[in-house]
Amino acid sequence: MANKIYKEKQSFNDLGIQALIALGGLGALFAAGKAVWQGNAELTYVLGCLAIAAGLGGIMWYLRSLRMKVSIDQKCIKYKLHPIHVKARKIEWEDVDSCVVVRSPLLSRWQGANLSYANEHFFSLSGRNGLSVTTKDGESYLIGCKNVDRLANSLDKLKLG
């Protein structure tokens, strides 16, 4: 077994998105409660509000269940985005054409809606920060990492070839 030079675990923790979803769910529950309390509630309106609140609760549960694991060693880059990936995916170093550490400002994820990275496989819970890998067969990957400085230092220590 090769020694891991970099290992990281992440979870979804964007408080802004979570707050918006929670406010939407609470608003839907408040609307249903207000309609019932005032006595003029139509069943379809109340059920619609409850369905919206339940849907937003499900979205919140799904986002909170997302877990990303990244590990890098002498042989390969391994990553797994649970629950999307059943088992860890590997990119062997011998298949890598180039790799670059990508650092993006915190607010950059809220701008540039017209930018498209159509040919890139994007696996990240930390925005557009991490390791950008291009394989010899032309596939591009962005594997997200929160601690890009530690990632860059670890890759500098890695002796390839």
PDB file of C-alpha atoms in Angstrom:
ATOM      1  CA  MET A   1       0.000   0.000   0.000  1.00  0.00           C
ATOM      2  CA  ALA A   2       1.361   3.386  -0.981  1.00  0.00           C
ATOM      3  CA  ASN A   3       1.796   6.131   1.603  1.00  0.00           C
ATOM      4  CA  LYS A   4      -0.811   8.835   1.331  1.00  0.00           C
ATOM      5  CA  ILE A   5       0.765  12.233   0.845  1.00  0.00           C
ATOM      6  CA  TYR A   6      -2.564  14.070   1.056  1.00  0.00           C
ATOM      7  CA  LYS A   7      -5.911  13.136   2.563  1.00  0.00           C
ATOM      8  CA  GLU A   8      -8.990  15.267   3.128  1.00  0.00           C
ATOM      9  CA  LYS A   9     -12.629  14.792   4.103  1.00  0.00           C
ATOM     10  CA  GLN A  10     -15.278  17.407   3.365  1.00  0.00           C
ATOM     11  CA  SER A  11     -18.963  17.911   3.914  1.00  0.00           C
ATOM     12  CA  PHE A  12     -21.421  20.448   2.549  1.00  0.00           C
ATOM     13  CA  ASN A  13     -21.357  23.483   4.834  1.00  0.00           C
ATOM     14  CA  ASP A  14     -22.470  26.500   2.808  1.00  0.00           C
ATOM     15  CA  LEU A  15     -24.403  28.382   5.478  1.00  0.00           C
ATOM     16  CA  GLY A  16     -25.909  30.837   2.991  1.00  0.00           C
ATOM     17  CA  ILE A  17     -27.586  28.108   0.948  1.00  0.00           C
ATOM     18  CA  GLN A  18     -28.702  26.278   4.093  1.00  0.00           C
ATOM     19  CA  ALA A  19     -30.195  29.484   5.515  1.00  0.00           C
ATOM     20  CA  LEU A  20     -32.125  30.185   2.301  1.00  0.00           C
ATOM     21  CA  ILE A  21     -33.541  26.653   2.224  1.00  0.00           C
ATOM     22  CA  ALA A  22     -34.451  26.814   5.918  1.00  0.00           C
ATOM     23  CA  LEU A  23     -36.159  30.198   5.490  1.00  0.00           C
ATOM     24  CA  GLY A  24     -38.121  28.864   2.528  1.00  0.00           C
ATOM     25  CA  GLY A  25     -39.256  25.832   4.514  1.00  0.00           C
ATOM     26  CA  LEU A  26     -40.205  27.924   7.540  1.00  0.00           C
ATOM     27  CA  GLY A  27     -42.075  30.351   5.284  1.00  0.00           C
ATOM     28  CA  ALA A  28     -44.073  27.496   3.757  1.00  0.00           C
ATOM     29  CA  LEU A  29     -44.890  26.107   7.211  1.00  0.00           C
ATOM     30  CA  PHE A  30     -45.869  29.577   8.425  1.00  0.00           C
ATOM     31  CA  ALA A  31     -48.173  30.075   5.421  1.00  0.00           C
ATOM     32  CA  ALA A  32     -49.876  26.723   6.061  1.00  0.00           C
ATOM     33  CA  GLY A  33     -50.211  27.434   9.782  1.00  0.00           C
ATOM     34  CA  LYS A  34     -51.593  30.917   9.184  1.00  0.00           C
ATOM     35  CA  ALA A  35     -54.206  29.608   6.745  1.00  0.00           C
ATOM     36  CA  VAL A  36     -55.313  26.911   9.196  1.00  0.00           C
ATOM     37  CA  TRP A  37     -55.310  29.341  12.150  1.00  0.00           C
ATOM     38  CA  GLN A  38     -57.490  31.879  10.335  1.00  0.00           C
ATOM     39  CA  GLY A  39     -59.973  29.150   9.461  1.00  0.00           C
ATOM     40  CA  ASN A  40     -60.123  29.871   5.741  1.00  0.00           C
ATOM     41  CA  ALA A  41     -57.671  27.176   4.687  1.00  0.00           C
ATOM     42  CA  GLU A  42     -58.267  25.258   1.519  1.00  0.00           C
ATOM     43  CA  LEU A  43     -56.951  21.736   1.689  1.00  0.00           C
ATOM     44  CA  THR A  44     -54.964  22.060  -1.547  1.00  0.00           C
ATOM     45  CA  TYR A  45     -53.263  25.257  -0.331  1.00  0.00           C
ATOM     46  CA  VAL A  46     -52.254  23.716   3.003  1.00  0.00           C
ATOM     47  CA  LEU A  47     -51.085  20.479   1.369  1.00  0.00           C
ATOM     48  CA  GLY A  48     -49.147  22.493  -1.224  1.00  0.00           C
ATOM     49  CA  CYS A  49     -47.382  24.479   1.504  1.00  0.00           C
ATOM     50  CA  LEU A  50     -46.592  21.287   3.422  1.00  0.00           C
ATOM     51  CA  ALA A  51     -45.300  19.636   0.228  1.00  0.00           C
ATOM     52  CA  ILE A  52     -43.016  22.611  -0.421  1.00  0.00           C
ATOM     53  CA  ALA A  53     -41.733  22.489   3.172  1.00  0.00           C
ATOM     54  CA  ALA A  54     -41.164  18.719   2.914  1.00  0.00           C
ATOM     55  CA  GLY A  55     -39.369  19.119  -0.430  1.00  0.00           C
ATOM     56  CA  LEU A  56     -37.077  21.800   0.960  1.00  0.00           C
ATOM     57  CA  GLY A  57     -36.444  19.613   4.014  1.00  0.00           C
ATOM     58  CA  GLY A  58     -35.475  16.754   1.695  1.00  0.00           C
ATOM     59  CA  ILE A  59     -33.112  18.999  -0.240  1.00  0.00           C
ATOM     60  CA  MET A  60     -31.530  20.141   3.047  1.00  0.00           C
ATOM     61  CA  TRP A  61     -31.145  16.521   4.198  1.00  0.00           C
ATOM     62  CA  TYR A  62     -29.529  15.548   0.880  1.00  0.00           C
ATOM     63  CA  LEU A  63     -27.075  18.459   0.948  1.00  0.00           C
ATOM     64  CA  ARG A  64     -26.139  17.708   4.566  1.00  0.00           C
ATOM     65  CA  SER A  65     -25.510  14.046   3.632  1.00  0.00           C
ATOM     66  CA  LEU A  66     -22.938  14.912   0.932  1.00  0.00           C
ATOM     67  CA  ARG A  67     -19.429  13.775   1.895  1.00  0.00           C
ATOM     68  CA  MET A  68     -16.260  14.094  -0.178  1.00  0.00           C
ATOM     69  CA  LYS A  69     -13.079  12.102   0.435  1.00  0.00           C
ATOM     70  CA  VAL A  70      -9.857  12.828  -1.441  1.00  0.00           C
ATOM     71  CA  SER A  71      -6.553  11.014  -1.058  1.00  0.00           C
ATOM     72  CA  ILE A  72      -3.373  11.252  -3.094  1.00  0.00           C
ATOM     73  CA  ASP A  73      -0.440   8.861  -3.005  1.00  0.00           C
ATOM     74  CA  GLN A  74       2.485   7.847  -5.235  1.00  0.00           C
ATOM     75  CA  LYS A  75       0.229   5.713  -7.464  1.00  0.00           C
ATOM     76  CA  CYS A  76      -3.034   7.576  -7.899  1.00  0.00           C
ATOM     77  CA  ILE A  77      -5.571  10.229  -6.973  1.00  0.00           C
ATOM     78  CA  LYS A  78      -8.638   8.760  -5.254  1.00  0.00           C
ATOM     79  CA  TYR A  79     -11.900  10.590  -4.697  1.00  0.00           C
ATOM     80  CA  LYS A  80     -15.406   9.681  -3.594  1.00  0.00           C
ATOM     81  CA  LEU A  81     -18.455  11.931  -3.403  1.00  0.00           C
ATOM     82  CA  HIS A  82     -20.955  10.085  -1.216  1.00  0.00           C
ATOM     83  CA  PRO A  83     -23.856   9.303  -1.903  1.00  0.00           C
ATOM     84  CA  ILE A  84     -23.269   9.913  -5.634  1.00  0.00           C
ATOM     85  CA  HIS A  85     -20.349   7.473  -5.953  1.00  0.00           C
ATOM     86  CA  VAL A  86     -20.822   3.967  -4.581  1.00  0.00           C
ATOM     87  CA  LYS A  87     -17.087   3.320  -4.465  1.00  0.00           C
ATOM     88  CA  ALA A  88     -13.995   5.486  -4.735  1.00  0.00           C
ATOM     89  CA  ARG A  89     -12.831   6.542  -8.196  1.00  0.00           C
ATOM     90  CA  LYS A  90      -9.161   6.522  -9.175  1.00  0.00           C
ATOM     91  CA  ILE A  91      -7.007   8.455 -11.581  1.00  0.00           C
ATOM     92  CA  GLU A  92      -3.619   6.774 -11.955  1.00  0.00           C
ATOM     93  CA  TRP A  93      -0.626   9.122 -12.156  1.00  0.00           C
ATOM     94  CA  GLU A  94       0.563   7.333 -15.307  1.00  0.00           C
ATOM     95  CA  ASP A  95      -2.686   8.459 -17.002  1.00  0.00           C
ATOM     96  CA  VAL A  96      -2.264  12.128 -15.988  1.00  0.00           C
ATOM     97  CA  ASP A  97      -1.125  14.564 -18.664  1.00  0.00           C
ATOM     98  CA  SER A  98      -1.166  17.655 -16.417  1.00  0.00           C
ATOM     99  CA  CYS A  99      -2.393  18.767 -13.033  1.00  0.00           C
ATOM    100  CA  VAL A 100      -2.701  22.239 -11.537  1.00  0.00           C
ATOM    101  CA  VAL A 101      -3.820  23.450  -8.123  1.00  0.00           C
ATOM    102  CA  VAL A 102      -6.751  25.850  -8.597  1.00  0.00           C
ATOM    103  CA  ARG A 103      -7.441  28.642  -6.102  1.00  0.00           C
ATOM    104  CA  SER A 104     -10.580  30.738  -6.488  1.00  0.00           C
ATOM    105  CA  PRO A 105     -11.726  33.656  -4.329  1.00  0.00           C
ATOM    106  CA  LEU A 106     -14.550  32.899  -1.892  1.00  0.00           C
ATOM    107  CA  LEU A 107     -17.125  35.034  -3.694  1.00  0.00           C
ATOM    108  CA  SER A 108     -16.222  33.824  -7.192  1.00  0.00           C
ATOM    109  CA  ARG A 109     -18.826  31.050  -7.035  1.00  0.00           C
ATOM    110  CA  TRP A 110     -21.545  33.730  -7.079  1.00  0.00           C
ATOM    111  CA  GLN A 111     -20.310  35.378 -10.289  1.00  0.00           C
ATOM    112  CA  GLY A 112     -19.744  34.365 -13.872  1.00  0.00           C
ATOM    113  CA  ALA A 113     -22.973  32.486 -14.502  1.00  0.00           C
ATOM    114  CA  ASN A 114     -22.171  32.405 -18.218  1.00  0.00           C
ATOM    115  CA  LEU A 115     -18.902  30.521 -17.721  1.00  0.00           C
ATOM    116  CA  SER A 116     -19.057  26.921 -18.851  1.00  0.00           C
ATOM    117  CA  TYR A 117     -16.703  24.060 -18.164  1.00  0.00           C
ATOM    118  CA  ALA A 118     -18.694  21.578 -20.258  1.00  0.00           C
ATOM    119  CA  ASN A 119     -15.924  19.030 -20.759  1.00  0.00           C
ATOM    120  CA  GLU A 120     -14.889  18.974 -17.107  1.00  0.00           C
ATOM    121  CA  HIS A 121     -15.947  16.406 -14.510  1.00  0.00           C
ATOM    122  CA  PHE A 122     -16.512  18.541 -11.403  1.00  0.00           C
ATOM    123  CA  PHE A 123     -16.444  16.936  -7.930  1.00  0.00           C
ATOM    124  CA  SER A 124     -16.261  19.509  -5.159  1.00  0.00           C
ATOM    125  CA  LEU A 125     -17.975  20.707  -2.004  1.00  0.00           C
ATOM    126  CA  SER A 126     -15.614  23.657  -1.647  1.00  0.00           C
ATOM    127  CA  GLY A 127     -16.287  25.700  -4.761  1.00  0.00           C
ATOM    128  CA  ARG A 128     -13.752  25.894  -7.562  1.00  0.00           C
ATOM    129  CA  ASN A 129     -10.734  25.099  -5.363  1.00  0.00           C
ATOM    130  CA  GLY A 130      -8.709  21.947  -5.654  1.00  0.00           C
ATOM    131  CA  LEU A 131      -6.825  19.895  -8.188  1.00  0.00           C
ATOM    132  CA  SER A 132      -7.500  20.321 -11.898  1.00  0.00           C
ATOM    133  CA  VAL A 133      -6.384  17.171 -13.704  1.00  0.00           C
ATOM    134  CA  THR A 134      -6.200  16.507 -17.438  1.00  0.00           C
ATOM    135  CA  THR A 135      -5.669  12.901 -18.447  1.00  0.00           C
ATOM    136  CA  LYS A 136      -3.820  11.635 -21.509  1.00  0.00           C
ATOM    137  CA  ASP A 137      -7.123  10.655 -23.129  1.00  0.00           C
ATOM    138  CA  GLY A 138      -8.371  14.269 -22.916  1.00  0.00           C
ATOM    139  CA  GLU A 139     -10.683  13.999 -19.887  1.00  0.00           C
ATOM    140  CA  SER A 140     -10.640  16.953 -17.462  1.00  0.00           C
ATOM    141  CA  TYR A 141     -11.448  16.727 -13.761  1.00  0.00           C
ATOM    142  CA  LEU A 142     -11.696  19.229 -10.946  1.00  0.00           C
ATOM    143  CA  ILE A 143     -11.398  17.450  -7.610  1.00  0.00           C
ATOM    144  CA  GLY A 144     -12.267  19.859  -4.839  1.00  0.00           C
ATOM    145  CA  CYS A 145     -10.083  20.442  -1.784  1.00  0.00           C
ATOM    146  CA  LYS A 146     -10.559  23.003   0.974  1.00  0.00           C
ATOM    147  CA  ASN A 147      -6.922  23.262   2.019  1.00  0.00           C
ATOM    148  CA  VAL A 148      -5.294  24.134  -1.314  1.00  0.00           C
ATOM    149  CA  ASP A 149      -2.053  25.319   0.309  1.00  0.00           C
ATOM    150  CA  ARG A 150      -1.504  21.928   1.958  1.00  0.00           C
ATOM    151  CA  LEU A 151      -2.472  20.248  -1.329  1.00  0.00           C
ATOM    152  CA  ALA A 152       0.117  22.308  -3.241  1.00  0.00           C
ATOM    153  CA  ASN A 153       2.822  21.507  -0.661  1.00  0.00           C
ATOM    154  CA  SER A 154       1.968  17.807  -0.812  1.00  0.00           C
ATOM    155  CA  LEU A 155       2.139  17.751  -4.606  1.00  0.00           C
ATOM    156  CA  ASP A 156       5.520  19.510  -4.519  1.00  0.00           C
ATOM    157  CA  LYS A 157       6.840  16.645  -2.375  1.00  0.00           C
ATOM    158  CA  LEU A 158       5.441  14.019  -4.740  1.00  0.00           C
ATOM    159  CA  LYS A 159       8.036  12.478  -7.032  1.00  0.00           C
ATOM    160  CA  LEU A 160       6.362  11.351 -10.244  1.00  0.00           C
ATOM    161  CA  GLY A 161       7.984   9.113 -12.797  1.00  0.00           C
TER     162      GLY A 161
END
